[in-house]
């Protein structure tokens, strides 16, 4: 399996670029945010729990997120690989992911990190609010909280993959196509 973590702050373009990557490399896109939103829509117990955290721009607790991720991955039989989008978001999640993938005889090949300035992120998220209907995009103080949580809890995950020589930074400013080609070029060097 060829597994990638697509990393970056909220609004960096992970979801958009994931769609391009799964088409080109025939991978499964696994976005923890999307899975939580599906659960909210279907009013599951997991959805009810996740909603309170998401609406405040906080992280859903690790145990809940890790359990959910494991059960999502095992839904697929013999995939070519996964693009993990929005996961891992803490060092504990990164460690749990390694242990879990090792139990499946596979691993993360690389982390591609989209780099975007904070001003650009805020602008993108506020614009997205007009079409996404996401409550966590509609409010500037929730957006600021998500960025703060990212800087405090998620940005350190970068070092976890840097230590393993798996980290690649990608300039996330430019047209969608330009960024896609930067991602393709990095993947093609490893695949
Ligand atoms: P964005 O990257 O735009 O913030 P996501 O759709 O990835 O959006 O995530 C939305 C929300 O879902 C997060 O703010 C958080 O509350 C929750 N969430 C998603 N992934 C995780 C995760 N790996 N760990 C904890 N919470 C998560």
Tab-separated table of C-alpha atoms and ligand atoms in Angstrom:
chain	number	residue	atom	x	y	z
A	1	UNK	CA	0.000	0.000	0.000
A	2	UNK	CA	1.073	3.559	-0.642
A	3	UNK	CA	-0.146	5.750	2.212
A	4	UNK	CA	0.174	9.522	2.385
A	5	UNK	CA	-0.656	12.042	5.079
A	6	UNK	CA	-1.847	15.311	3.572
A	7	UNK	CA	-1.087	17.880	6.219
A	8	UNK	CA	-1.720	21.557	6.773
A	9	UNK	CA	-3.801	24.077	8.687
A	10	UNK	CA	-7.564	24.439	8.251
A	11	UNK	CA	-8.244	25.997	4.863
A	12	UNK	CA	-4.916	24.896	3.370
A	13	UNK	CA	-6.656	22.998	0.566
A	14	UNK	CA	-6.297	19.418	1.791
A	15	UNK	CA	-9.785	18.355	0.694
A	16	UNK	CA	-9.501	19.901	-2.776
A	17	UNK	CA	-6.063	18.445	-3.439
A	18	UNK	CA	-7.041	15.033	-2.030
A	19	UNK	CA	-9.609	14.694	-4.810
A	20	UNK	CA	-6.892	15.250	-7.417
A	21	UNK	CA	-4.534	12.791	-5.756
A	22	UNK	CA	-7.019	9.944	-5.390
A	23	UNK	CA	-7.893	10.186	-9.085
A	24	UNK	CA	-4.317	10.147	-10.254
A	25	UNK	CA	-2.996	7.444	-7.900
A	26	UNK	CA	-6.181	5.427	-7.289
A	27	UNK	CA	-6.054	5.877	-3.517
A	28	UNK	CA	-8.799	6.004	-0.890
A	29	UNK	CA	-9.468	9.459	0.589
A	30	UNK	CA	-10.024	9.298	4.319
A	31	UNK	CA	-10.949	12.651	5.842
A	32	UNK	CA	-11.710	12.510	9.548
A	33	UNK	CA	-13.602	15.811	9.296
A	34	UNK	CA	-15.839	14.340	6.562
A	35	UNK	CA	-16.487	11.193	8.597
A	36	UNK	CA	-17.452	13.299	11.617
A	37	UNK	CA	-19.751	15.468	9.467
A	38	UNK	CA	-21.452	12.324	8.052
A	39	UNK	CA	-22.010	11.135	11.598
A	40	UNK	CA	-23.502	14.486	12.565
A	41	UNK	CA	-25.830	14.371	9.575
A	42	UNK	CA	-26.957	10.843	10.471
A	43	UNK	CA	-27.325	11.818	14.129
A	44	UNK	CA	-25.193	8.947	15.428
A	45	UNK	CA	-23.799	8.916	18.977
A	46	UNK	CA	-20.346	9.660	17.551
A	47	UNK	CA	-21.793	12.603	15.633
A	48	UNK	CA	-23.444	14.061	18.724
A	49	UNK	CA	-20.202	13.851	20.630
A	50	UNK	CA	-18.050	15.234	17.809
A	51	UNK	CA	-20.371	18.161	17.101
A	52	UNK	CA	-19.808	19.862	20.434
A	53	UNK	CA	-16.045	19.927	19.833
A	54	UNK	CA	-16.195	20.820	16.149
A	55	UNK	CA	-18.579	23.741	16.568
A	56	UNK	CA	-16.169	25.242	19.077
A	57	UNK	CA	-13.150	24.679	16.819
A	58	UNK	CA	-11.645	22.174	19.264
A	59	UNK	CA	-10.238	18.717	18.541
A	60	UNK	CA	-12.384	15.661	19.103
A	61	UNK	CA	-10.652	13.572	21.832
A	62	UNK	CA	-7.863	11.272	20.603
A	63	UNK	CA	-9.359	7.931	21.726
A	64	UNK	CA	-12.616	8.644	19.904
A	65	UNK	CA	-10.851	9.817	16.739
A	66	UNK	CA	-8.337	6.961	16.677
A	67	UNK	CA	-11.073	4.313	17.144
A	68	UNK	CA	-13.092	5.880	14.375
A	69	UNK	CA	-10.083	6.008	12.020
A	70	UNK	CA	-9.252	2.337	12.632
A	71	UNK	CA	-12.787	1.251	11.868
A	72	UNK	CA	-12.879	3.378	8.680
A	73	UNK	CA	-9.601	1.904	7.379
A	74	UNK	CA	-10.779	-1.664	7.922
A	75	UNK	CA	-13.870	-1.043	5.772
A	76	UNK	CA	-11.697	-1.324	2.655
A	77	UNK	CA	-10.380	-4.635	1.383
A	78	UNK	CA	-7.072	-4.478	-0.476
A	79	UNK	CA	-6.913	-0.727	-1.221
A	80	UNK	CA	-3.882	0.579	-3.133
A	81	UNK	CA	-3.382	3.020	-0.292
A	82	UNK	CA	-4.884	5.866	1.685
A	83	UNK	CA	-4.668	9.619	1.725
A	84	UNK	CA	-5.192	10.632	5.319
A	85	UNK	CA	-6.650	14.137	5.407
A	86	UNK	CA	-7.076	15.798	8.790
A	87	UNK	CA	-5.400	12.893	10.565
A	88	UNK	CA	-3.099	12.655	12.487
A	89	UNK	CA	-3.714	15.973	14.244
A	90	UNK	CA	-1.771	15.199	17.425
A	91	UNK	CA	1.416	13.279	18.192
A	92	UNK	CA	-0.651	10.634	19.995
A	93	UNK	CA	-2.673	10.118	16.821
A	94	UNK	CA	0.522	9.867	14.745
A	95	UNK	CA	1.906	7.164	17.035
A	96	UNK	CA	-1.385	5.258	17.065
A	97	UNK	CA	-1.505	5.418	13.261
A	98	UNK	CA	1.982	3.906	12.971
A	99	UNK	CA	1.112	1.069	15.332
A	100	UNK	CA	-2.136	0.388	13.524
A	101	UNK	CA	-0.602	0.458	10.026
A	102	UNK	CA	2.232	-1.821	11.191
A	103	UNK	CA	-0.423	-4.338	12.270
A	104	UNK	CA	-1.626	-4.261	8.648
A	105	UNK	CA	1.964	-4.683	7.386
A	106	UNK	CA	2.087	-1.224	5.905
A	107	UNK	CA	3.209	2.301	6.832
A	108	UNK	CA	3.043	6.009	5.986
A	109	UNK	CA	5.342	6.677	3.039
A	110	UNK	CA	5.270	10.460	3.259
A	111	UNK	CA	3.666	13.509	4.756
A	112	UNK	CA	2.950	16.282	2.278
A	113	UNK	CA	2.395	19.555	4.109
A	114	UNK	CA	0.607	22.461	2.438
A	115	UNK	CA	2.033	25.759	3.648
A	116	UNK	CA	-0.266	28.790	3.605
A	117	UNK	CA	-0.059	32.081	5.507
A	118	UNK	CA	-2.551	32.800	8.298
A	119	UNK	CA	-4.140	35.767	6.556
A	120	UNK	CA	-4.794	33.696	3.452
A	121	UNK	CA	-6.305	30.883	5.586
A	122	UNK	CA	-8.758	33.216	7.305
A	123	UNK	CA	-9.836	34.643	3.986
A	124	UNK	CA	-10.333	31.207	2.431
A	125	UNK	CA	-12.339	29.888	5.388
A	126	UNK	CA	-14.641	32.889	5.509
A	127	UNK	CA	-15.199	32.549	1.740
A	128	UNK	CA	-15.816	28.820	2.113
A	129	UNK	CA	-18.467	29.527	4.765
A	130	UNK	CA	-20.670	31.051	2.101
A	131	UNK	CA	-20.866	27.757	0.200
A	132	UNK	CA	-19.993	25.022	2.718
A	133	UNK	CA	-22.703	25.683	5.291
A	134	UNK	CA	-20.133	24.589	7.891
A	135	UNK	CA	-20.833	26.242	11.242
A	136	UNK	CA	-17.113	26.138	12.088
A	137	UNK	CA	-16.322	28.296	9.018
A	138	UNK	CA	-18.943	30.956	9.607
A	139	UNK	CA	-17.506	32.573	12.696
A	140	UNK	CA	-14.168	34.382	12.859
A	141	UNK	CA	-13.554	33.542	16.522
A	142	UNK	CA	-14.076	29.814	15.809
A	143	UNK	CA	-11.716	30.088	12.823
A	144	UNK	CA	-9.114	31.776	15.006
A	145	UNK	CA	-9.519	29.054	17.594
A	146	UNK	CA	-9.020	26.345	14.972
A	147	UNK	CA	-5.834	28.030	13.788
A	148	UNK	CA	-4.603	28.381	17.383
A	149	UNK	CA	-5.357	24.695	18.082
A	150	UNK	CA	-3.522	23.820	14.878
A	151	UNK	CA	-0.439	25.805	15.916
A	152	UNK	CA	-0.448	24.372	19.428
A	153	UNK	CA	-1.421	20.725	18.946
A	154	UNK	CA	-1.121	19.815	15.282
A	155	UNK	CA	1.936	21.701	13.974
A	156	UNK	CA	4.240	19.594	16.250
A	157	UNK	CA	3.210	16.490	14.289
A	158	UNK	CA	5.468	17.801	11.525
A	159	UNK	CA	8.559	17.002	13.619
A	160	UNK	CA	7.333	13.440	14.119
A	161	UNK	CA	7.559	12.828	10.352
A	162	UNK	CA	10.661	14.977	9.869
A	163	UNK	CA	12.494	12.685	12.285
A	164	UNK	CA	11.576	9.781	10.050
A	165	UNK	CA	12.619	11.661	6.871
A	166	UNK	CA	9.086	11.506	5.549
A	167	UNK	CA	8.172	15.190	5.621
A	168	UNK	CA	7.860	17.291	2.455
A	169	UNK	CA	6.707	20.934	2.536
A	170	UNK	CA	4.641	22.136	-0.411
A	171	UNK	CA	3.942	25.794	-1.175
A	172	UNK	CA	0.141	25.983	-0.820
A	173	UNK	CA	-0.225	29.410	-2.432
A	174	UNK	CA	-1.018	29.542	-6.132
A	175	UNK	CA	-3.679	28.139	-8.424
A	176	UNK	CA	-5.265	24.778	-7.566
A	177	UNK	CA	-3.581	23.245	-10.624
A	178	UNK	CA	-0.165	24.617	-9.724
A	179	UNK	CA	-0.389	23.129	-6.252
A	180	UNK	CA	-1.614	19.795	-7.646
A	181	UNK	CA	1.456	19.639	-9.878
A	182	UNK	CA	3.763	20.357	-6.960
A	183	UNK	CA	2.149	17.465	-5.084
A	184	UNK	CA	2.367	15.100	-8.066
A	185	UNK	CA	6.046	15.949	-8.525
A	186	UNK	CA	6.833	15.116	-4.893
A	187	UNK	CA	4.895	11.859	-4.963
A	188	UNK	CA	6.429	10.766	-8.253
A	189	UNK	CA	9.872	11.001	-6.707
A	190	UNK	CA	8.934	8.491	-4.035
A	191	UNK	CA	6.509	6.109	-5.706
B	1	LIG	P1	-10.393	21.823	8.617
B	1	LIG	O1	-9.120	21.166	8.166
B	1	LIG	O2	-10.948	22.762	7.610
B	1	LIG	O3	-10.340	22.384	10.001
B	1	LIG	P2	-11.718	19.229	8.950
B	1	LIG	O4	-12.891	18.904	8.135
B	1	LIG	O5	-10.467	18.438	8.728
B	1	LIG	O6	-11.522	20.764	8.700
B	1	LIG	O7	-12.063	19.102	10.519
B	1	LIG	C1	-13.153	19.752	11.088
B	1	LIG	C2	-13.176	19.506	12.593
B	1	LIG	O8	-13.321	18.088	12.848
B	1	LIG	C3	-11.930	19.897	13.368
B	1	LIG	O9	-11.912	21.273	13.710
B	1	LIG	C4	-12.045	18.991	14.603
B	1	LIG	O10	-13.015	19.477	15.521
B	1	LIG	C5	-12.601	17.697	14.018
B	1	LIG	N1	-11.512	16.777	13.611
B	1	LIG	C6	-11.206	16.417	12.341
B	1	LIG	N2	-10.152	15.581	12.335
B	1	LIG	C7	-9.766	15.432	13.634
B	1	LIG	C8	-8.722	14.716	14.287
B	1	LIG	N3	-7.841	13.980	13.603
B	1	LIG	N4	-8.636	14.790	15.640
B	1	LIG	C9	-9.507	15.514	16.339
B	1	LIG	N5	-10.502	16.230	15.797
B	1	LIG	C10	-10.644	16.199	14.455
